Tab-separated table of C-alpha atoms in Angstrom:
chain	number	residue	atom	x	y	z
A	149	MET	CA	0.000	0.000	0.000
A	150	ASP	CA	1.218	3.485	-0.913
A	151	GLN	CA	0.238	6.611	1.014
A	152	SER	CA	-0.505	9.511	-1.349
A	153	VAL	CA	0.693	12.929	-0.168
A	154	LEU	CA	0.386	14.889	-3.411
A	155	LYS	CA	-1.966	17.822	-2.863
A	156	PRO	CA	-0.223	20.942	-4.210
A	157	GLU	CA	-1.698	23.154	-1.494
A	158	PHE	CA	-0.210	21.169	1.394
A	159	THR	CA	1.891	23.113	3.855
A	160	VAL	CA	5.192	21.687	5.028
A	161	ASP	CA	3.554	20.718	8.324
A	162	GLU	CA	0.782	18.841	6.485
A	163	ILE	CA	3.304	17.015	4.301
A	164	LYS	CA	5.198	15.917	7.402
A	165	LYS	CA	2.001	14.906	9.191
A	166	TYR	CA	0.653	12.686	6.413
A	167	ALA	CA	4.044	11.269	5.493
A	168	GLN	CA	4.561	10.269	9.116
A	169	GLU	CA	1.143	8.635	9.133
A	170	GLY	CA	2.178	6.485	6.159
A	171	ILE	CA	5.410	5.539	7.907
A	172	ASP	CA	3.554	4.692	11.126
A	173	PHE	CA	1.188	2.377	9.238
A	174	GLY	CA	4.108	0.667	7.487
A	175	CYS	CA	3.127	1.690	3.952
A	176	ALA	CA	5.346	0.480	1.114
A	177	THR	CA	6.024	4.053	-0.015
A	178	ILE	CA	5.012	7.642	0.535
A	179	CYS	CA	4.072	9.092	-2.857
A	180	ILE	CA	5.184	12.722	-3.095
A	181	ASN	CA	5.897	15.553	-5.491
A	182	PRO	CA	9.596	16.028	-6.335
A	183	SER	CA	9.867	19.380	-4.550
A	184	ASN	CA	9.053	17.597	-1.288
A	185	LEU	CA	11.944	15.129	-1.497
A	186	PRO	CA	14.095	17.168	0.940
A	187	ILE	CA	11.229	17.068	3.439
A	188	VAL	CA	10.210	13.410	3.257
A	189	ALA	CA	13.470	11.632	2.365
A	190	PRO	CA	14.991	12.117	5.845
A	191	MET	CA	11.741	10.917	7.431
A	192	VAL	CA	11.801	7.493	5.744
A	193	GLU	CA	15.471	6.793	6.447
A	194	GLY	CA	15.806	3.702	8.634
A	195	THR	CA	12.137	2.729	8.206
A	196	GLU	CA	10.427	0.014	6.155
A	197	THR	CA	8.760	2.724	4.031
A	198	GLY	CA	10.303	3.962	0.791
A	199	LEU	CA	9.856	6.968	-1.481
A	200	CYS	CA	7.672	7.140	-4.558
A	201	VAL	CA	8.128	10.267	-6.683
A	202	VAL	CA	5.852	11.420	-9.485
A	203	CYS	CA	7.254	12.496	-12.853
A	204	ASP	CA	5.447	14.676	-15.411
A	205	PHE	CA	2.430	14.558	-13.126
A	206	PRO	CA	-0.564	14.690	-13.367
A	207	PHE	CA	-0.985	15.173	-17.144
A	208	GLY	CA	1.901	13.295	-18.780
A	209	LEU	CA	2.145	15.792	-21.612
A	210	ALA	CA	5.868	16.584	-21.573
A	211	THR	CA	7.971	15.030	-24.324
A	212	GLY	CA	9.603	11.662	-23.802
A	213	GLU	CA	12.979	13.394	-23.656
A	214	ALA	CA	11.740	15.776	-20.957
A	215	LYS	CA	10.385	12.883	-18.910
A	216	ALA	CA	13.792	11.226	-19.128
A	217	LEU	CA	15.553	14.400	-17.969
A	218	LEU	CA	13.225	14.643	-14.982
A	219	ALA	CA	13.791	10.986	-14.151
A	220	GLU	CA	17.571	11.513	-14.273
A	221	GLU	CA	17.291	14.518	-11.970
A	222	TYR	CA	15.289	12.667	-9.328
A	223	CYS	CA	16.832	9.198	-9.516
A	224	SER	CA	20.462	10.310	-9.600
A	225	LYS	CA	20.181	12.446	-6.462
A	226	TRP	CA	17.785	10.601	-4.170
A	227	ASP	CA	17.226	7.113	-2.812
A	228	ILE	CA	13.870	6.480	-4.511
A	229	GLN	CA	12.040	3.155	-4.643
A	230	ASP	CA	9.372	3.972	-7.242
A	231	LEU	CA	9.011	6.513	-10.033
A	232	ASP	CA	5.446	7.167	-11.232
A	233	ILE	CA	5.043	8.555	-14.735
A	234	VAL	CA	1.840	9.447	-16.559
A	235	ALA	CA	1.125	8.070	-20.015
A	236	ASN	CA	-0.253	10.435	-22.645
A	237	TYR	CA	-3.814	9.191	-22.311
A	238	GLY	CA	-5.039	11.502	-25.052
A	239	TRP	CA	-2.855	9.439	-27.366
A	240	LEU	CA	-4.302	6.247	-25.880
A	241	ARG	CA	-7.799	7.538	-26.644
A	242	SER	CA	-6.596	8.274	-30.187
A	243	GLY	CA	-5.288	4.739	-30.707
A	244	MET	CA	-1.661	5.940	-30.917
A	245	CYS	CA	-0.211	3.064	-28.923
A	246	ASP	CA	3.175	3.032	-30.666
A	247	LYS	CA	3.654	6.706	-29.795
A	248	VAL	CA	2.698	6.053	-26.172
A	249	VAL	CA	5.345	3.334	-25.889
A	250	GLU	CA	7.956	5.519	-27.569
A	251	ASP	CA	7.126	8.378	-25.200
A	252	LEU	CA	7.435	6.265	-22.035
A	253	LYS	CA	10.591	4.300	-22.785
A	254	PRO	CA	13.297	6.961	-22.204
A	255	ALA	CA	12.271	7.691	-18.601
A	256	ILE	CA	11.855	3.998	-17.841
A	257	VAL	CA	15.364	3.268	-19.125
A	258	VAL	CA	16.761	6.009	-16.885
A	259	ALA	CA	14.902	4.808	-13.793
A	260	HIS	CA	15.984	1.207	-14.318
A	261	LYS	CA	19.566	2.387	-14.595
A	262	TYR	CA	19.215	3.426	-10.951
A	263	ASP	CA	17.302	0.258	-9.960
A	264	MET	CA	14.031	2.164	-9.524
A	265	GLN	CA	10.670	0.572	-10.213
A	266	VAL	CA	8.439	2.459	-12.652
A	267	LYS	CA	4.669	2.720	-12.498
A	268	VAL	CA	2.820	3.956	-15.573
A	269	ILE	CA	-0.452	5.749	-14.842
A	270	ILE	CA	-3.063	5.650	-17.607
A	271	GLU	CA	-5.950	7.648	-16.008
A	272	THR	CA	-8.535	4.941	-16.494
A	273	ASP	CA	-11.516	7.244	-15.855
A	274	THR	CA	-10.875	8.721	-19.328
A	275	LEU	CA	-10.639	5.363	-21.109
A	276	THR	CA	-12.865	2.576	-22.364
A	277	SER	CA	-12.161	-1.003	-21.292
A	278	GLU	CA	-10.421	-1.612	-24.618
A	279	GLN	CA	-8.257	1.483	-24.143
A	280	ILE	CA	-7.389	0.395	-20.579
A	281	ALA	CA	-6.187	-2.912	-22.043
A	282	ASP	CA	-4.223	-1.005	-24.701
A	283	GLY	CA	-2.620	1.162	-22.007
A	284	THR	CA	-1.637	-1.899	-20.018
A	285	ARG	CA	0.009	-3.420	-23.105
A	286	CYS	CA	1.806	-0.132	-23.769
A	287	ALA	CA	3.272	-0.146	-20.259
A	288	ILE	CA	4.426	-3.741	-20.768
A	289	ASP	CA	6.004	-2.930	-24.140
A	290	ALA	CA	7.745	0.129	-22.678
A	291	GLY	CA	9.332	-2.031	-19.954
A	292	ALA	CA	7.490	-0.631	-16.934
A	293	ASP	CA	7.174	-2.553	-13.677
A	294	PHE	CA	3.603	-1.539	-12.820
A	295	ILE	CA	0.467	-0.371	-14.566
A	296	LYS	CA	-1.538	2.056	-12.406
A	297	SER	CA	-5.111	3.251	-12.772
A	298	SER	CA	-5.345	6.867	-11.672
A	299	THR	CA	-3.539	10.054	-10.722
A	300	GLY	CA	-6.352	11.140	-8.406
A	301	PHE	CA	-6.348	14.561	-10.064
A	302	PHE	CA	-8.656	14.042	-13.054
A	303	THR	CA	-11.534	16.553	-13.014
A	304	GLY	CA	-14.553	17.390	-15.156
A	305	HIS	CA	-15.691	13.779	-15.365
A	306	GLU	CA	-17.114	11.073	-13.126
A	307	ASN	CA	-14.367	9.543	-11.002
A	308	VAL	CA	-14.667	5.850	-10.197
A	309	GLY	CA	-10.971	5.022	-9.907
A	310	ALA	CA	-9.864	1.484	-9.198
A	311	THR	CA	-13.168	-0.333	-9.403
A	312	PRO	CA	-13.031	-4.144	-9.454
A	313	GLU	CA	-14.086	-3.969	-13.129
A	314	VAL	CA	-11.211	-1.640	-14.055
A	315	VAL	CA	-8.681	-3.670	-12.073
A	316	LYS	CA	-9.910	-6.884	-13.704
A	317	VAL	CA	-9.251	-5.459	-17.192
A	318	MET	CA	-5.742	-4.456	-16.153
A	319	MET	CA	-4.997	-7.810	-14.525
A	320	ASP	CA	-6.486	-9.886	-17.343
A	321	THR	CA	-4.357	-7.956	-19.838
A	322	ALA	CA	-1.217	-8.016	-17.690
A	323	GLN	CA	-1.181	-11.831	-17.421
A	324	GLY	CA	1.701	-11.605	-14.982
A	325	GLN	CA	3.876	-9.587	-17.384
A	326	ILE	CA	3.524	-6.434	-15.278
A	327	LYS	CA	2.348	-5.709	-11.743
A	328	VAL	CA	-0.958	-3.930	-11.205
A	329	LYS	CA	-1.580	-0.987	-8.908
A	330	GLY	CA	-5.076	0.260	-8.205
A	331	SER	CA	-5.444	3.874	-7.161
A	332	GLY	CA	-8.332	6.286	-7.019
A	333	CYS	CA	-11.515	6.100	-4.929
A	334	ILE	CA	-10.300	3.293	-2.634
A	335	ARG	CA	-11.959	4.624	0.512
A	336	THR	CA	-13.483	1.661	2.307
A	337	ARG	CA	-12.095	-1.472	3.905
A	338	GLU	CA	-14.522	-3.579	1.851
A	339	HIS	CA	-13.175	-2.205	-1.437
A	340	PHE	CA	-9.597	-2.619	-0.226
A	341	LEU	CA	-10.119	-6.268	0.724
A	342	GLN	CA	-11.999	-7.020	-2.497
A	343	LEU	CA	-9.013	-5.896	-4.560
A	344	ILE	CA	-6.660	-7.926	-2.371
A	345	ASP	CA	-8.808	-10.999	-2.975
A	346	MET	CA	-8.479	-10.339	-6.722
A	347	GLY	CA	-4.693	-10.578	-6.345
A	348	ILE	CA	-3.724	-6.948	-6.912
A	349	ASP	CA	-0.036	-6.099	-6.313
A	350	ARG	CA	-0.254	-2.588	-4.861
A	351	MET	CA	-2.857	-0.004	-3.892
A	352	GLY	CA	-2.669	3.744	-3.527
A	353	ILE	CA	-4.670	5.229	-0.682
A	354	GLY	CA	-5.354	8.928	-0.161
A	355	PHE	CA	-3.974	10.682	2.886
A	356	ARG	CA	-7.430	10.891	4.512
A	357	SER	CA	-8.425	7.280	3.867
A	358	THR	CA	-5.583	5.205	5.294
A	359	PRO	CA	-6.901	4.755	8.879
A	360	ALA	CA	-10.468	4.044	7.681
A	361	VAL	CA	-9.352	1.547	5.039
A	362	LEU	CA	-7.054	-0.376	7.355
A	363	ASN	CA	-9.357	-0.041	10.372
A	364	CYS	CA	-6.545	-0.747	12.785
A	365	THR	CA	-3.788	0.972	14.697
A	366	PRO	CA	-0.349	1.539	13.162
A	367	GLU	CA	1.050	-1.179	15.428
A	368	GLU	CA	-1.561	-3.683	14.242
A	369	ALA	CA	-0.945	-2.723	10.612
A	370	LYS	CA	2.776	-3.418	10.929
A	371	ARG	CA	2.102	-6.837	12.443
A	372	LEU	CA	-0.020	-7.700	9.402
A	373	ARG	CA	2.785	-6.992	6.934
């Protein structure tokens, strides 16, 4: 489970508060914006929780070369576990799968050079089931480690996030070739456990939802790991 601490309006105190909550609950990573690396990196040192940093987030509309430059900047200077990059989902909706793969590859190559895992976000709320499958195949072809459903920042449209139906499309397409992360609208323990029963690899939980989803104390959560 990843704890999302990505709101651009967060104060430094709020970033520290929610990052510490993720550490206390033993989350796999704290997902943060790059400018907050100096704040959160010292907090996770010596803990079981790593850093996840977003790249070209939340729209994914920089060039492939620019994504690679950003990845180099973050990965070369910080001890990061995961790098999350956003696929050009307008291209996915246009059927331009080859271009999507070409756009993702440079940053993935850079991250793997530093032994970082890469998650590709395809913003599933904008896509049909067929396009979600296409996006999953694009992430596989680009060499990513995870396919991920949502940024959590898509507006102007109904947000359903990582529904069991969406996750099933991703998992059926992945066929074990790539890990699957569900994120977006996971706000209840029932939803959380349903996705676990489906065999999902990782889940992203918003900063306000972690205690409710886990329904336990930080000490109990760590014993369950």
